[in-house]
Amino acid sequence: MKLTLSVIKADIGSIAGHVAPSRRLREAVEAFIRERAPSLLLDHYISHTGDDIAILMTHTRGEGDEQIHKLAWDAFLSGTAEARQEGLYGAGQDLLKDSFSGNVKGMGPAVAEIEFEERPNEPFLFFAADKTDPGAYNLPLYLAFADVMNTPGLILSPKMSQGFRFVIMDVNHTSGDRVIELNAPEEIYDIAALLRDPERYVVESVWSRASGEQAVAVATSRLHNIAGKYTGKDDPVMLVRVQMNFPATGEVLAPYAIGHFVGGGMRGSHQMPLMPVTLNTGISYFDGPPVVSCAGFCVHNGKLTEPIDGFAQPFWNTVRDRVSSKAMDMRRQGFIGTAMLPMSELEYTGIAEKLASLDKRFAVRAETTAPAASKR
Ligand code: 13P
Ligand code: 13P
Ligand code: MG
Ligand code: MG
């Protein structure tokens, strides 16, 4: 059967700052979806990562379907009403438009969707990250789909040896989707040249060149490009189909052991290492560190198994310890140099205003003539 996986997530309010949504808020979203689901969905799964709530839905209506998007939008509105009642911080934070217009893209919530012919066994992974932007997935996807050092399947599996096609978006271009398609392995240097700048160039999707099937869908929205000002970090979701023609689950998860530095953390303005965490984990140290969770499923005739927690296995405890040390090391240098994001990415206007006012106080010193060297 032709199945669509849609995951739509939003920050609609949280307890104690940008930490985690309340139980009542989660229940309000869940109740709304459960009530409306029978006519639209085959199945759903609701979770939170940091302060973001994600609704994963299975259905047969295709990508960008108005009714599916409206269902999620209305569920977030219902959650926002609950958040306001409880006085949660940032109630309705990611709902940037007043009225729904056909599709939640460009309205604040993040969306990742894949439509495909369901395989007899259909394993996939659902990632959700908080306190970071969609470029956080650039390195893990490059390693999983283009680097033999990470993914032996690229040389062991004849299908995978045919490589993968990367669709990369220039997220600074706001008047329409500006994308480029590049093939691995022939063009890996070109892919790398773009992905090295994760605040501008973001992997949007990855496709098998052997079968033409889509393996990956990433939510690419940049909130500050929609709102024109800081309203919160993008906190991207991602779907990755695994096994057979695609990398194995372990090959997709392995890069998260690096704890690479990503844009995010406190006030969306810092460089912090990405920590793989268990499902439904909140936020703490320095409004971070940026976190990523992974729920693994099999789906059959649109019905989801229970999730397995991709980062709960004991191996990841050591990774978390290492990432904590990296985070504290970076924080020791406070606001200096690479600890903070470059000016173009700073999520507040305070520094720009400060620099503009200081600029007026700069003076070019009058040239002084060097004292004549004494001659004997
Ligand atoms: P403040 O609202 O306290 O500035 O914190 C950041 C934020 O709210 C972004 O949504
Ligand atoms: P969120 O985008 O997760 O709401 O975080 C905002 C922030 O500025 C935290 O310091
Ligand atoms: Mg928030
Ligand atoms: Mg968030």
Short mmCIF file of C-alpha atoms and ligand atoms in Angstrom, two decimals:
data_model
loop_
_atom_site.label_atom_id
_atom_site.label_comp_id
_atom_site.label_asym_id
_atom_site.label_seq_id
_atom_site.Cartn_x
_atom_site.Cartn_y
_atom_site.Cartn_z
CA MET A 1 0.00 0.00 0.00
CA LYS A 2 1.05 3.60 -0.57
CA LEU A 3 1.64 5.06 2.86
CA THR A 4 2.51 8.55 4.08
CA LEU A 5 4.44 9.26 7.25
CA SER A 6 3.92 12.84 8.44
CA VAL A 7 5.55 14.30 11.52
CA ILE A 8 4.58 17.81 12.55
CA LYS A 9 6.03 19.41 15.66
CA ALA A 10 5.72 22.68 17.52
CA ASP A 11 6.70 24.39 20.74
CA ILE A 12 3.40 25.55 22.20
CA GLY A 13 4.48 26.21 25.76
CA SER A 14 6.56 24.69 28.51
CA ILE A 15 7.16 24.58 32.25
CA ALA A 16 9.89 26.60 33.92
CA GLY A 17 11.19 28.31 30.76
CA HIS A 18 12.05 26.34 27.62
CA VAL A 19 12.35 22.98 29.40
CA ALA A 20 9.45 20.59 28.73
CA PRO A 21 5.69 20.75 28.07
CA SER A 22 3.33 19.98 30.93
CA ARG A 23 1.42 16.73 31.28
CA ARG A 24 -1.89 18.55 30.81
CA LEU A 25 -0.66 20.15 27.59
CA ARG A 26 0.48 16.78 26.21
CA GLU A 27 -2.83 15.21 27.19
CA ALA A 28 -4.77 18.00 25.45
CA VAL A 29 -2.88 17.40 22.18
CA GLU A 30 -3.24 13.64 22.52
CA ALA A 31 -7.00 13.85 23.27
CA PHE A 32 -7.58 16.11 20.26
CA ILE A 33 -5.75 13.77 17.89
CA ARG A 34 -7.40 10.66 19.33
CA GLU A 35 -10.84 12.16 18.84
CA ARG A 36 -10.29 13.27 15.22
CA ALA A 37 -7.95 10.45 14.13
CA PRO A 38 -10.48 7.76 13.11
CA SER A 39 -11.59 9.58 9.95
CA LEU A 40 -8.09 10.62 8.82
CA LEU A 41 -5.27 8.58 10.33
CA LEU A 42 -4.23 4.95 10.34
CA ASP A 43 -2.14 5.49 13.45
CA HIS A 44 -0.28 8.16 15.45
CA TYR A 45 2.40 8.61 18.12
CA ILE A 46 2.86 11.71 20.26
CA SER A 47 6.07 12.53 22.11
CA HIS A 48 8.11 15.48 23.30
CA THR A 49 11.79 16.32 23.01
CA GLY A 50 12.78 19.25 25.20
CA ASP A 51 9.93 21.77 24.95
CA ASP A 52 8.69 20.58 21.53
CA ILE A 53 5.69 18.30 20.97
CA ALA A 54 5.73 16.09 17.86
CA ILE A 55 2.74 14.33 16.29
CA LEU A 56 3.79 11.41 14.11
CA MET A 57 0.94 10.29 11.84
CA THR A 58 0.44 7.47 9.32
CA HIS A 59 -2.17 7.87 6.56
CA THR A 60 -2.78 7.46 2.82
CA ARG A 61 -3.47 11.11 1.90
CA GLY A 62 0.02 12.00 0.55
CA GLU A 63 2.42 14.79 1.49
CA GLY A 64 1.24 18.33 2.24
CA ASP A 65 -2.37 17.21 2.71
CA GLU A 66 -4.52 20.08 3.94
CA GLN A 67 -6.63 18.00 6.31
CA ILE A 68 -3.64 16.28 7.93
CA HIS A 69 -1.85 19.61 8.41
CA LYS A 70 -5.01 21.22 9.77
CA LEU A 71 -5.48 18.34 12.21
CA ALA A 72 -2.00 18.98 13.64
CA TRP A 73 -2.49 22.76 13.64
CA ASP A 74 -5.81 22.46 15.46
CA ALA A 75 -4.30 20.02 17.96
CA PHE A 76 -1.57 22.58 18.66
CA LEU A 77 -4.22 25.30 19.08
CA SER A 78 -6.02 23.11 21.57
CA GLY A 79 -2.72 22.47 23.41
CA THR A 80 -1.99 26.21 23.37
CA ALA A 81 -5.35 26.94 25.03
CA GLU A 82 -4.36 24.51 27.79
CA ALA A 83 -0.89 26.10 28.02
CA ARG A 84 -2.48 29.53 28.47
CA GLN A 85 -4.77 28.17 31.19
CA GLU A 86 -1.78 26.81 33.06
CA GLY A 87 0.30 29.93 32.42
CA LEU A 88 3.07 27.97 30.69
CA TYR A 89 6.01 29.90 29.31
CA GLY A 90 5.88 30.68 25.57
CA ALA A 91 2.30 29.45 25.12
CA GLY A 92 1.74 29.13 21.37
CA GLN A 93 5.38 30.07 20.68
CA ASP A 94 5.69 28.36 17.27
CA LEU A 95 2.22 29.20 15.94
CA LEU A 96 3.36 32.27 14.04
CA LYS A 97 0.26 32.91 11.91
CA ASP A 98 -3.23 33.77 13.07
CA SER A 99 -5.18 31.54 10.74
CA PHE A 100 -4.51 28.26 8.99
CA SER A 101 -3.98 28.51 5.24
CA GLY A 102 -3.78 25.11 3.61
CA ASN A 103 -0.43 23.85 4.94
CA VAL A 104 1.57 24.40 8.13
CA LYS A 105 4.78 25.06 6.12
CA GLY A 106 5.84 28.66 6.71
CA MET A 107 3.47 28.99 9.68
CA GLY A 108 5.93 27.96 12.42
CA PRO A 109 5.56 24.21 13.05
CA ALA A 110 8.26 21.95 11.58
CA VAL A 111 7.18 19.25 9.09
CA ALA A 112 8.85 16.14 7.66
CA GLU A 113 6.89 13.81 5.38
CA ILE A 114 7.61 10.79 3.16
CA GLU A 115 5.18 8.96 0.89
CA PHE A 116 6.22 5.48 -0.22
CA GLU A 117 5.08 2.01 -1.21
CA GLU A 118 5.21 0.13 2.11
CA ARG A 119 7.78 -2.69 2.08
CA PRO A 120 6.77 -6.06 3.61
CA ASN A 121 9.00 -5.02 6.52
CA GLU A 122 9.12 -1.27 6.92
CA PRO A 123 11.51 -0.12 9.64
CA PHE A 124 12.06 3.63 10.09
CA LEU A 125 13.48 6.10 12.60
CA PHE A 126 11.89 9.31 13.81
CA PHE A 127 14.35 11.90 15.11
CA ALA A 128 13.45 15.06 17.02
CA ALA A 129 15.97 17.68 18.14
CA ASP A 130 15.56 20.63 20.51
CA LYS A 131 17.63 23.82 20.90
CA THR A 132 19.16 23.58 17.45
CA ASP A 133 18.47 24.12 13.75
CA PRO A 134 17.97 21.73 10.81
CA GLY A 135 21.66 21.83 9.83
CA ALA A 136 22.32 19.73 12.95
CA TYR A 137 21.49 16.68 10.82
CA ASN A 138 23.99 17.57 8.03
CA LEU A 139 26.97 15.71 9.48
CA PRO A 140 25.09 12.58 10.67
CA LEU A 141 23.38 12.26 7.24
CA TYR A 142 26.62 12.78 5.31
CA LEU A 143 28.34 10.10 7.39
CA ALA A 144 25.43 7.64 7.19
CA PHE A 145 24.74 7.99 3.45
CA ALA A 146 28.11 8.94 1.91
CA ASP A 147 31.02 7.82 4.12
CA VAL A 148 32.28 4.23 4.06
CA MET A 149 34.18 4.82 7.33
CA ASN A 150 30.77 5.11 9.04
CA THR A 151 28.61 2.92 6.78
CA PRO A 152 30.18 -0.32 5.57
CA GLY A 153 26.89 -1.05 3.76
CA LEU A 154 28.09 1.38 1.08
CA ILE A 155 30.64 -1.24 -0.03
CA LEU A 156 28.99 -4.43 1.25
CA SER A 157 25.51 -4.02 -0.23
CA PRO A 158 25.31 -3.96 -4.07
CA LYS A 159 22.19 -1.76 -3.92
CA MET A 160 23.75 0.76 -1.54
CA SER A 161 26.96 0.80 -3.63
CA GLN A 162 25.02 2.67 -6.30
CA GLY A 163 25.01 5.61 -3.91
CA PHE A 164 22.51 8.20 -2.75
CA ARG A 165 21.17 11.48 -4.08
CA PHE A 166 21.20 14.43 -1.68
CA VAL A 167 18.72 17.29 -2.07
CA ILE A 168 20.18 20.30 -0.28
CA MET A 169 18.32 23.53 0.44
CA ASP A 170 19.69 27.07 0.70
CA VAL A 171 17.61 28.10 3.73
CA ASN A 172 18.65 31.75 3.47
CA HIS A 173 16.54 32.05 0.35
CA THR A 174 13.13 32.96 1.70
CA SER A 175 11.09 33.64 -1.47
CA GLY A 176 10.64 29.98 -2.45
CA ASP A 177 12.61 26.74 -2.05
CA ARG A 178 16.14 27.05 -3.53
CA VAL A 179 17.53 23.52 -3.84
CA ILE A 180 20.36 21.60 -5.49
CA GLU A 181 20.59 17.84 -6.19
CA LEU A 182 23.99 16.18 -5.79
CA ASN A 183 24.99 12.53 -6.16
CA ALA A 184 27.16 10.56 -3.75
CA PRO A 185 29.76 9.21 -4.21
CA GLU A 186 30.81 11.18 -7.36
CA GLU A 187 30.03 14.60 -5.92
CA ILE A 188 30.89 14.13 -2.24
CA TYR A 189 33.34 17.05 -2.26
CA ASP A 190 30.56 19.32 -3.57
CA ILE A 191 28.15 17.94 -0.97
CA ALA A 192 30.74 18.53 1.76
CA ALA A 193 31.47 22.06 0.52
CA LEU A 194 27.83 22.97 1.11
CA LEU A 195 27.14 20.96 4.28
CA ARG A 196 30.11 22.55 6.08
CA ASP A 197 27.84 25.62 6.49
CA PRO A 198 24.87 24.08 8.35
CA GLU A 199 23.21 27.41 9.11
CA ARG A 200 22.76 28.05 5.37
CA TYR A 201 22.78 24.71 3.52
CA VAL A 202 20.60 21.96 4.90
CA VAL A 203 19.93 18.40 3.71
CA GLU A 204 16.23 18.31 2.86
CA SER A 205 15.99 14.72 1.60
CA VAL A 206 18.10 11.71 0.58
CA TRP A 207 17.14 9.20 -2.11
CA SER A 208 18.38 5.72 -3.08
CA ARG A 209 19.91 5.81 -6.57
CA ALA A 210 19.38 2.06 -6.91
CA SER A 211 15.60 2.10 -6.45
CA GLY A 212 14.70 5.80 -6.64
CA GLU A 213 13.04 5.51 -3.22
CA GLN A 214 13.18 8.30 -0.65
CA ALA A 215 15.15 7.43 2.48
CA VAL A 216 15.16 10.70 4.42
CA ALA A 217 12.95 13.75 4.96
CA VAL A 218 14.15 16.65 7.15
CA ALA A 219 12.10 19.63 8.34
CA THR A 220 14.04 22.57 6.90
CA SER A 221 12.12 25.61 8.20
CA ARG A 222 14.13 28.42 9.78
CA LEU A 223 11.85 30.25 12.22
CA HIS A 224 13.78 33.49 12.10
CA ASN A 225 13.25 33.57 8.35
CA ILE A 226 9.48 33.26 8.85
CA ALA A 227 9.02 35.63 11.75
CA GLY A 228 11.78 38.11 10.79
CA LYS A 229 12.93 38.02 14.41
CA TYR A 230 13.85 35.46 17.05
CA THR A 231 10.88 33.47 18.24
CA GLY A 232 12.70 30.30 19.28
CA LYS A 233 15.06 27.78 17.73
CA ASP A 234 13.89 25.67 14.78
CA ASP A 235 14.17 22.34 16.59
CA PRO A 236 13.97 20.07 13.52
CA VAL A 237 12.33 16.67 13.10
CA MET A 238 13.49 14.00 10.63
CA LEU A 239 12.27 10.66 9.24
CA VAL A 240 14.79 8.04 8.05
CA ARG A 241 13.81 4.74 6.43
CA VAL A 242 16.39 2.04 7.22
CA GLN A 243 17.67 -1.42 6.15
CA MET A 244 17.56 -3.23 2.75
CA ASN A 245 18.41 -0.52 0.14
CA PHE A 246 19.05 1.99 2.93
CA PRO A 247 21.67 2.15 5.71
CA ALA A 248 21.08 -0.07 8.75
CA THR A 249 19.67 1.46 11.93
CA GLY A 250 23.10 1.23 13.58
CA GLU A 251 24.76 3.01 10.64
CA VAL A 252 22.26 5.87 10.91
CA LEU A 253 22.65 6.12 14.71
CA ALA A 254 26.45 5.80 14.86
CA PRO A 255 27.31 9.45 13.95
CA TYR A 256 25.45 10.70 17.04
CA ALA A 257 28.27 9.26 19.16
CA ILE A 258 30.41 12.21 18.00
CA GLY A 259 28.42 14.85 19.88
CA HIS A 260 29.30 17.39 17.18
CA PHE A 261 28.95 21.11 17.83
CA VAL A 262 25.73 22.63 16.51
CA GLY A 263 24.10 26.04 16.61
CA GLY A 264 21.78 26.27 19.61
CA GLY A 265 21.68 26.19 23.37
CA MET A 266 21.05 29.27 25.46
CA ARG A 267 18.95 31.89 23.64
CA GLY A 268 19.55 30.09 20.36
CA SER A 269 22.87 31.90 20.10
CA HIS A 270 25.64 29.46 21.02
CA GLN A 271 27.68 26.54 19.73
CA MET A 272 27.07 23.46 21.86
CA PRO A 273 27.56 19.72 21.34
CA LEU A 274 24.50 17.69 20.33
CA MET A 275 23.52 15.15 23.01
CA PRO A 276 21.58 11.98 22.06
CA VAL A 277 18.89 11.55 24.75
CA THR A 278 16.09 9.13 25.61
CA LEU A 279 12.53 9.82 24.47
CA ASN A 280 10.60 12.54 26.33
CA THR A 281 13.70 14.13 27.89
CA GLY A 282 13.67 17.78 29.01
CA ILE A 283 16.34 20.48 28.88
CA SER A 284 18.61 21.76 31.61
CA TYR A 285 22.25 22.90 31.45
CA PHE A 286 22.60 26.32 29.76
CA ASP A 287 19.17 25.84 28.10
CA GLY A 288 20.72 22.81 26.52
CA PRO A 289 22.81 21.12 25.63
CA PRO A 290 21.01 20.73 22.30
CA VAL A 291 19.40 17.30 22.32
CA VAL A 292 18.30 14.72 19.77
CA SER A 293 15.98 11.76 20.41
CA CYS A 294 15.20 8.79 18.18
CA ALA A 295 12.11 6.57 18.17
CA GLY A 296 12.41 3.48 15.97
CA PHE A 297 9.34 1.73 14.53
CA CYS A 298 8.13 -0.85 12.08
CA VAL A 299 4.95 0.09 10.27
CA HIS A 300 2.64 -2.48 8.66
CA ASN A 301 -0.52 -1.53 6.77
CA GLY A 302 -0.12 1.86 8.39
CA LYS A 303 -0.10 0.48 11.96
CA LEU A 304 2.88 1.40 14.10
CA THR A 305 4.61 -0.98 16.48
CA GLU A 306 5.48 0.41 19.88
CA PRO A 307 8.58 2.62 19.63
CA ILE A 308 12.06 1.45 20.58
CA ASP A 309 14.18 4.19 22.12
CA GLY A 310 17.22 4.63 19.85
CA PHE A 311 19.39 6.26 22.51
CA ALA A 312 18.33 4.38 25.67
CA GLN A 313 20.77 1.48 25.32
CA PRO A 314 23.66 1.69 27.86
CA PHE A 315 26.23 2.53 25.15
CA TRP A 316 24.81 6.04 24.96
CA ASN A 317 25.49 6.77 28.65
CA THR A 318 29.20 7.06 27.88
CA VAL A 319 28.42 9.31 24.92
CA ARG A 320 26.27 11.53 27.15
CA ASP A 321 29.11 11.81 29.69
CA ARG A 322 31.53 12.84 26.93
CA VAL A 323 29.08 15.34 25.47
CA SER A 324 28.55 16.85 28.95
CA SER A 325 32.31 17.37 29.27
CA LYS A 326 32.49 18.94 25.81
CA ALA A 327 29.58 21.23 26.70
CA MET A 328 31.25 22.40 29.91
CA ASP A 329 34.59 22.92 28.13
CA MET A 330 32.93 25.14 25.55
CA ARG A 331 31.03 27.07 28.23
CA ARG A 332 34.31 27.90 29.98
CA GLN A 333 35.00 30.39 27.19
CA GLY A 334 31.67 32.16 27.78
CA PHE A 335 30.90 34.69 25.08
CA ILE A 336 34.28 34.63 23.33
CA GLY A 337 34.90 33.53 19.73
CA THR A 338 33.40 30.22 18.65
CA ALA A 339 31.39 29.78 21.88
CA MET A 340 28.79 32.17 20.43
CA LEU A 341 27.28 31.98 16.95
CA PRO A 342 28.40 34.54 14.35
CA MET A 343 26.59 37.90 14.16
CA SER A 344 24.32 36.78 11.30
CA GLU A 345 22.94 33.97 13.46
CA LEU A 346 22.59 35.76 16.80
CA GLU A 347 18.99 35.41 17.75
CA TYR A 348 18.62 38.68 19.63
CA THR A 349 18.96 42.27 18.40
CA GLY A 350 20.74 43.49 21.56
CA ILE A 351 24.29 43.08 20.25
CA ALA A 352 23.56 44.79 16.93
CA GLU A 353 22.06 47.76 18.79
CA LYS A 354 24.99 47.88 21.19
CA LEU A 355 27.55 47.76 18.37
CA ALA A 356 25.72 50.49 16.44
CA SER A 357 25.79 52.81 19.44
CA LEU A 358 29.43 51.99 20.25
CA ASP A 359 30.38 52.57 16.64
CA LYS A 360 29.52 56.27 17.04
CA ARG A 361 31.98 56.50 19.92
CA PHE A 362 34.92 55.17 17.93
CA ALA A 363 37.41 57.87 16.84
CA VAL A 364 40.28 57.63 14.45
CA ARG A 365 43.31 58.93 16.29
CA ALA A 366 45.02 61.92 14.64
CA GLU A 367 48.20 60.78 12.99
CA THR A 368 51.11 61.63 15.20
CA THR A 369 54.44 62.37 13.65
CA ALA A 370 57.03 60.11 15.08
CA PRO A 371 59.57 61.97 17.17
CA ALA A 372 62.66 62.58 15.11
CA ALA A 373 65.32 60.13 15.91
CA SER A 374 68.09 61.83 17.78
CA LYS A 375 71.17 62.26 15.75
CA ARG A 376 74.52 62.39 17.22
P1 13P B 1 13.24 35.00 26.56
O1 13P B 1 11.83 34.98 26.09
O2 13P B 1 13.31 35.09 28.03
O3 13P B 1 14.06 36.06 25.86
O4 13P B 1 13.87 33.57 26.16
C1 13P B 1 14.07 33.23 24.84
C2 13P B 1 12.79 33.00 24.18
O5 13P B 1 11.76 33.14 24.78
C3 13P B 1 12.73 32.54 22.82
O6 13P B 1 11.47 32.08 22.57
P1 13P B 2 13.18 26.95 22.08
O1 13P B 2 13.37 27.29 20.64
O2 13P B 2 13.36 25.49 22.32
O3 13P B 2 11.89 27.46 22.58
O4 13P B 2 14.35 27.62 22.91
C1 13P B 2 14.43 29.00 22.99
C2 13P B 2 15.58 29.53 23.76
O5 13P B 2 16.03 30.60 23.44
C3 13P B 2 16.18 28.79 24.87
O6 13P B 2 17.23 29.51 25.49
MG MG B 3 10.46 27.15 23.83
MG MG B 4 12.26 23.89 21.48
#
